[in-house]
Amino acid sequence: DTAVSQTPKYLVTQMGNDKSIKCEQNLGHDTMYWYKQDSKKFLKIMFSYNNKELIINETVPNRFSPKSPDKAHLNLHINSLELGDSAVYFCASSQVQGSRGAFFGQGTRLTVV
Amino acid sequence: TQLLEQSPQFLSIQEGENLTVYCNSSSVFSSLQWYRQEPGEGPVLLVTVVTGGEVKKLKRLTFQFGDARKDSSLHITAAQPGDTGLYLCAGHNFNKFYFGSGTKLNVKP
């Protein structure tokens, strides 16, 4: 069974479109995250949710809006996509406070053309 | 701002060689993790170290957390082609994982 699953794996879309990425974890974790990995493989946190509540918003443009319907799901909606949004987006989860590490999904490669 | 620096950035070695990857920071972390990432996949957690000076072994991999909890090292003994991948360290503080710049390891048969 996949612990952290996100869909879709690949997303190609035109500038200006709106798109969503879905994420689900079956590990029973309380905390979920969205990370962005750039072309140099650097991973940067975007958002963190604990029990459906937003606890970290790392100066991400307002076009990015996360939503957590329950603690097992954290979706990412992106409005008015720009070329610079092209990257790989990873969902992750961890136990409360995360001191034991995080478990990542397979990633969604977003390409904006 | 990137808080963790990894070295080397790239490493290409022959099968059977030993290697060490370093992860350095000026910040103190409550815990530190090492991950391995393969192309097209997400990072996979290898180990978490929590206590300053802690050493953990995972088969041929040895992880050490610095005494001051600011740095860490990953040592691989007798590297194998299956060890090839991107190795990432991450420090944890205040509900965030701060990732290092990564070390791309290639082990040639």
mmCIF file of C-alpha atoms in Angstrom:
data_model
loop_
_atom_site.group_PDB
_atom_site.id
_atom_site.type_symbol
_atom_site.label_atom_id
_atom_site.label_comp_id
_atom_site.label_asym_id
_atom_site.label_seq_id
_atom_site.Cartn_x
_atom_site.Cartn_y
_atom_site.Cartn_z
ATOM 1 C CA ASP A 1 0.000 0.000 0.000
ATOM 2 C CA THR A 2 1.245 3.463 -0.905
ATOM 3 C CA ALA A 3 1.816 5.517 2.251
ATOM 4 C CA VAL A 4 1.651 8.984 0.660
ATOM 5 C CA SER A 5 0.035 9.175 -2.746
ATOM 6 C CA GLN A 6 -0.389 12.237 -4.900
ATOM 7 C CA THR A 7 -2.062 12.719 -8.260
ATOM 8 C CA PRO A 8 -1.408 13.422 -10.996
ATOM 9 C CA LYS A 9 2.236 12.437 -11.472
ATOM 10 C CA TYR A 10 2.594 14.660 -14.534
ATOM 11 C CA LEU A 11 0.723 17.854 -15.315
ATOM 12 C CA VAL A 12 1.261 19.917 -18.451
ATOM 13 C CA THR A 13 -0.830 23.045 -18.790
ATOM 14 C CA GLN A 14 -0.904 26.476 -20.366
ATOM 15 C CA MET A 15 -0.148 29.751 -18.665
ATOM 16 C CA GLY A 16 -3.153 31.291 -16.983
ATOM 17 C CA ASN A 17 -4.904 27.986 -16.276
ATOM 18 C CA ASP A 18 -5.989 26.766 -12.840
ATOM 19 C CA LYS A 19 -4.969 23.292 -11.687
ATOM 20 C CA SER A 20 -5.124 21.095 -8.577
ATOM 21 C CA ILE A 21 -2.885 18.411 -7.133
ATOM 22 C CA LYS A 22 -4.329 15.917 -4.673
ATOM 23 C CA CYS A 23 -2.546 14.167 -1.813
ATOM 24 C CA GLU A 24 -3.584 11.441 0.583
ATOM 25 C CA GLN A 25 -1.687 9.643 3.336
ATOM 26 C CA ASN A 26 -2.667 6.417 5.092
ATOM 27 C CA LEU A 27 -0.038 6.562 7.827
ATOM 28 C CA GLY A 28 -2.278 8.148 10.435
ATOM 29 C CA HIS A 29 0.002 11.198 10.598
ATOM 30 C CA ASP A 30 -1.256 14.505 11.937
ATOM 31 C CA THR A 31 0.989 16.798 9.905
ATOM 32 C CA MET A 32 1.127 17.202 6.138
ATOM 33 C CA TYR A 33 3.294 19.386 3.917
ATOM 34 C CA TRP A 34 3.740 20.693 0.417
ATOM 35 C CA TYR A 35 7.301 21.089 -0.833
ATOM 36 C CA LYS A 36 8.562 22.478 -4.131
ATOM 37 C CA GLN A 37 11.696 21.046 -5.751
ATOM 38 C CA ASP A 38 13.405 23.256 -8.292
ATOM 39 C CA SER A 39 15.573 22.282 -11.239
ATOM 40 C CA LYS A 40 18.638 22.152 -8.980
ATOM 41 C CA LYS A 41 16.871 19.590 -6.767
ATOM 42 C CA PHE A 42 16.530 22.011 -3.857
ATOM 43 C CA LEU A 43 13.472 21.244 -1.727
ATOM 44 C CA LYS A 44 11.684 24.201 -0.188
ATOM 45 C CA ILE A 45 8.684 24.088 2.110
ATOM 46 C CA MET A 46 5.530 25.813 0.940
ATOM 47 C CA PHE A 47 2.856 24.863 3.470
ATOM 48 C CA SER A 48 2.415 22.761 6.570
ATOM 49 C CA TYR A 49 -0.887 21.617 8.079
ATOM 50 C CA ASN A 50 -1.457 20.039 11.465
ATOM 51 C CA ASN A 51 -4.837 18.371 11.999
ATOM 52 C CA LYS A 52 -6.364 20.323 9.111
ATOM 53 C CA GLU A 53 -5.059 23.658 10.369
ATOM 54 C CA LEU A 54 -2.523 25.736 8.464
ATOM 55 C CA ILE A 55 0.570 26.244 10.596
ATOM 56 C CA ILE A 56 3.163 27.299 8.028
ATOM 57 C CA ASN A 57 2.734 29.441 4.925
ATOM 58 C CA GLU A 58 6.197 30.105 3.624
ATOM 59 C CA THR A 59 5.647 33.343 1.689
ATOM 60 C CA VAL A 60 4.028 31.544 -1.178
ATOM 61 C CA PRO A 61 2.057 33.663 -3.708
ATOM 62 C CA ASN A 62 -1.683 33.871 -3.048
ATOM 63 C CA ARG A 63 -2.256 31.971 -6.289
ATOM 64 C CA PHE A 64 -1.367 28.842 -4.323
ATOM 65 C CA SER A 65 -4.110 27.707 -1.975
ATOM 66 C CA PRO A 66 -3.867 24.505 0.036
ATOM 67 C CA LYS A 67 -6.953 22.797 1.408
ATOM 68 C CA SER A 68 -7.156 20.038 3.986
ATOM 69 C CA PRO A 69 -10.632 18.455 4.185
ATOM 70 C CA ASP A 70 -9.382 16.039 6.843
ATOM 71 C CA LYS A 71 -6.041 15.152 8.357
ATOM 72 C CA ALA A 72 -5.395 12.436 5.766
ATOM 73 C CA HIS A 73 -5.744 14.758 2.777
ATOM 74 C CA LEU A 74 -3.970 17.915 1.675
ATOM 75 C CA ASN A 75 -4.696 19.287 -1.765
ATOM 76 C CA LEU A 76 -2.976 22.138 -3.581
ATOM 77 C CA HIS A 77 -4.837 24.438 -5.937
ATOM 78 C CA ILE A 78 -2.926 26.832 -8.161
ATOM 79 C CA ASN A 79 -4.608 29.736 -9.943
ATOM 80 C CA SER A 80 -3.373 31.639 -12.972
ATOM 81 C CA LEU A 81 -0.380 29.422 -13.578
ATOM 82 C CA GLU A 82 2.888 31.090 -14.600
ATOM 83 C CA LEU A 83 5.950 29.728 -16.371
ATOM 84 C CA GLY A 84 7.939 30.023 -13.128
ATOM 85 C CA ASP A 85 5.592 27.618 -11.402
ATOM 86 C CA SER A 86 7.103 24.753 -13.388
ATOM 87 C CA ALA A 87 8.720 22.414 -10.850
ATOM 88 C CA VAL A 88 8.149 19.151 -9.036
ATOM 89 C CA TYR A 89 5.724 19.433 -6.126
ATOM 90 C CA PHE A 90 5.924 16.947 -3.284
ATOM 91 C CA CYS A 91 3.391 16.160 -0.636
ATOM 92 C CA ALA A 92 4.707 14.725 2.625
ATOM 93 C CA SER A 93 3.447 13.723 6.036
ATOM 94 C CA SER A 94 4.918 13.201 9.478
ATOM 95 C CA GLN A 95 3.929 12.508 13.023
ATOM 96 C CA VAL A 96 3.169 15.546 15.137
ATOM 97 C CA GLN A 97 6.179 17.897 15.257
ATOM 98 C CA GLY A 98 7.997 15.810 12.658
ATOM 99 C CA SER A 99 11.050 14.970 14.718
ATOM 100 C CA ARG A 100 11.132 11.436 13.313
ATOM 101 C CA GLY A 101 11.236 12.550 9.698
ATOM 102 C CA ALA A 102 8.758 12.855 6.863
ATOM 103 C CA PHE A 103 7.362 10.494 4.275
ATOM 104 C CA PHE A 104 7.063 11.815 0.755
ATOM 105 C CA GLY A 105 4.792 11.131 -2.171
ATOM 106 C CA GLN A 106 6.152 10.412 -5.645
ATOM 107 C CA GLY A 107 5.837 14.010 -6.719
ATOM 108 C CA THR A 108 3.897 15.882 -9.388
ATOM 109 C CA ARG A 109 5.944 17.300 -12.233
ATOM 110 C CA LEU A 110 4.180 20.476 -13.287
ATOM 111 C CA THR A 111 5.111 21.991 -16.630
ATOM 112 C CA VAL A 112 3.594 25.324 -17.596
ATOM 113 C CA VAL A 113 3.859 26.180 -21.284
ATOM 114 C CA THR B 1 17.701 31.176 2.875
ATOM 115 C CA GLN B 2 19.301 27.765 2.664
ATOM 116 C CA LEU B 3 20.446 26.701 6.092
ATOM 117 C CA LEU B 4 22.189 23.418 5.270
ATOM 118 C CA GLU B 5 25.190 22.978 2.992
ATOM 119 C CA GLN B 6 26.140 19.567 1.700
ATOM 120 C CA SER B 7 29.489 18.521 0.308
ATOM 121 C CA PRO B 8 30.478 17.314 -2.102
ATOM 122 C CA GLN B 9 27.744 18.236 -4.566
ATOM 123 C CA PHE B 10 28.745 15.432 -6.927
ATOM 124 C CA LEU B 11 30.611 12.216 -6.305
ATOM 125 C CA SER B 12 31.481 9.547 -8.858
ATOM 126 C CA ILE B 13 33.289 6.489 -7.506
ATOM 127 C CA GLN B 14 33.999 2.880 -8.344
ATOM 128 C CA GLU B 15 32.148 0.015 -6.768
ATOM 129 C CA GLY B 16 33.830 -1.047 -3.530
ATOM 130 C CA GLU B 17 35.132 2.379 -2.545
ATOM 131 C CA ASN B 18 34.222 4.179 0.665
ATOM 132 C CA LEU B 19 32.812 7.698 0.786
ATOM 133 C CA THR B 20 31.632 10.358 3.198
ATOM 134 C CA VAL B 21 29.045 13.066 2.614
ATOM 135 C CA TYR B 22 28.896 16.085 4.895
ATOM 136 C CA CYS B 23 25.983 18.250 5.947
ATOM 137 C CA ASN B 24 26.853 21.517 7.702
ATOM 138 C CA SER B 25 24.880 24.351 9.206
ATOM 139 C CA SER B 26 25.254 27.282 11.544
ATOM 140 C CA SER B 27 21.862 26.438 13.045
ATOM 141 C CA VAL B 28 21.058 23.968 15.798
ATOM 142 C CA PHE B 29 18.401 21.402 14.909
ATOM 143 C CA SER B 30 16.142 19.335 17.140
ATOM 144 C CA SER B 31 16.691 16.393 14.825
ATOM 145 C CA LEU B 32 18.289 15.652 11.485
ATOM 146 C CA GLN B 33 17.291 13.247 8.749
ATOM 147 C CA TRP B 34 18.988 11.720 5.727
ATOM 148 C CA TYR B 35 17.003 10.832 2.629
ATOM 149 C CA ARG B 36 17.807 9.203 -0.694
ATOM 150 C CA GLN B 37 15.985 10.261 -3.819
ATOM 151 C CA GLU B 38 15.995 8.427 -7.128
ATOM 152 C CA PRO B 39 14.977 10.007 -10.461
ATOM 153 C CA GLY B 40 11.216 10.459 -10.771
ATOM 154 C CA GLU B 41 10.594 9.508 -7.149
ATOM 155 C CA GLY B 42 10.135 11.269 -3.854
ATOM 156 C CA PRO B 43 12.823 11.353 -1.135
ATOM 157 C CA VAL B 44 12.893 8.196 0.981
ATOM 158 C CA LEU B 45 13.733 8.524 4.657
ATOM 159 C CA LEU B 46 16.892 6.609 5.621
ATOM 160 C CA VAL B 47 17.490 7.669 9.207
ATOM 161 C CA THR B 48 16.718 10.229 11.900
ATOM 162 C CA VAL B 49 19.284 11.315 14.481
ATOM 163 C CA VAL B 50 18.227 13.261 17.526
ATOM 164 C CA THR B 51 20.967 13.355 20.144
ATOM 165 C CA GLY B 52 24.242 15.244 19.712
ATOM 166 C CA GLY B 53 27.037 12.781 18.951
ATOM 167 C CA GLU B 54 24.582 10.046 18.030
ATOM 168 C CA VAL B 55 25.774 7.392 15.572
ATOM 169 C CA LYS B 56 23.376 5.129 13.674
ATOM 170 C CA LYS B 57 24.199 2.304 11.309
ATOM 171 C CA LEU B 58 22.048 0.997 8.495
ATOM 172 C CA LYS B 59 23.910 -1.930 6.894
ATOM 173 C CA ARG B 60 26.848 -0.283 5.060
ATOM 174 C CA LEU B 61 25.681 3.257 5.887
ATOM 175 C CA THR B 62 26.836 5.066 9.040
ATOM 176 C CA PHE B 63 25.218 8.319 10.100
ATOM 177 C CA GLN B 64 26.568 10.688 12.715
ATOM 178 C CA PHE B 65 25.008 13.775 14.305
ATOM 179 C CA GLY B 66 27.480 16.421 15.431
ATOM 180 C CA ASP B 67 27.898 17.058 19.160
ATOM 181 C CA ALA B 68 26.402 20.534 18.806
ATOM 182 C CA ARG B 69 23.521 19.229 16.613
ATOM 183 C CA LYS B 70 24.550 21.550 13.764
ATOM 184 C CA ASP B 71 26.109 19.077 11.367
ATOM 185 C CA SER B 72 26.023 15.483 10.255
ATOM 186 C CA SER B 73 27.881 12.996 8.097
ATOM 187 C CA LEU B 74 26.930 9.954 6.081
ATOM 188 C CA HIS B 75 29.604 7.333 5.474
ATOM 189 C CA ILE B 76 29.101 4.506 2.999
ATOM 190 C CA THR B 77 31.406 1.509 3.144
ATOM 191 C CA ALA B 78 32.095 -0.558 0.019
ATOM 192 C CA ALA B 79 29.684 1.385 -2.176
ATOM 193 C CA GLN B 80 27.565 -0.541 -4.646
ATOM 194 C CA PRO B 81 25.822 0.593 -7.865
ATOM 195 C CA GLY B 82 22.530 0.322 -5.993
ATOM 196 C CA ASP B 83 23.679 3.189 -3.735
ATOM 197 C CA THR B 84 23.507 5.567 -6.701
ATOM 198 C CA GLY B 85 21.126 8.451 -6.087
ATOM 199 C CA LEU B 86 20.657 11.912 -4.638
ATOM 200 C CA TYR B 87 21.350 12.082 -0.903
ATOM 201 C CA LEU B 88 19.627 14.840 1.032
ATOM 202 C CA CYS B 89 20.054 15.891 4.627
ATOM 203 C CA ALA B 90 17.283 17.771 6.397
ATOM 204 C CA GLY B 91 17.254 19.533 9.731
ATOM 205 C CA HIS B 92 14.015 19.785 11.660
ATOM 206 C CA ASN B 93 12.913 22.806 13.708
ATOM 207 C CA PHE B 94 9.582 24.506 14.370
ATOM 208 C CA ASN B 95 7.425 22.193 12.248
ATOM 209 C CA LYS B 96 9.694 22.552 9.216
ATOM 210 C CA PHE B 97 12.253 20.381 7.479
ATOM 211 C CA TYR B 98 15.102 22.466 6.060
ATOM 212 C CA PHE B 99 16.756 20.557 3.253
ATOM 213 C CA GLY B 100 20.366 20.582 2.203
ATOM 214 C CA SER B 101 21.539 21.213 -1.330
ATOM 215 C CA GLY B 102 21.976 17.495 -2.028
ATOM 216 C CA THR B 103 24.846 15.195 -3.006
ATOM 217 C CA LYS B 104 24.514 13.313 -6.255
ATOM 218 C CA LEU B 105 26.300 9.975 -5.930
ATOM 219 C CA ASN B 106 27.161 7.744 -8.885
ATOM 220 C CA VAL B 107 28.686 4.346 -8.148
ATOM 221 C CA LYS B 108 30.181 2.738 -11.245
ATOM 222 C CA PRO B 109 30.339 -1.054 -11.536
#
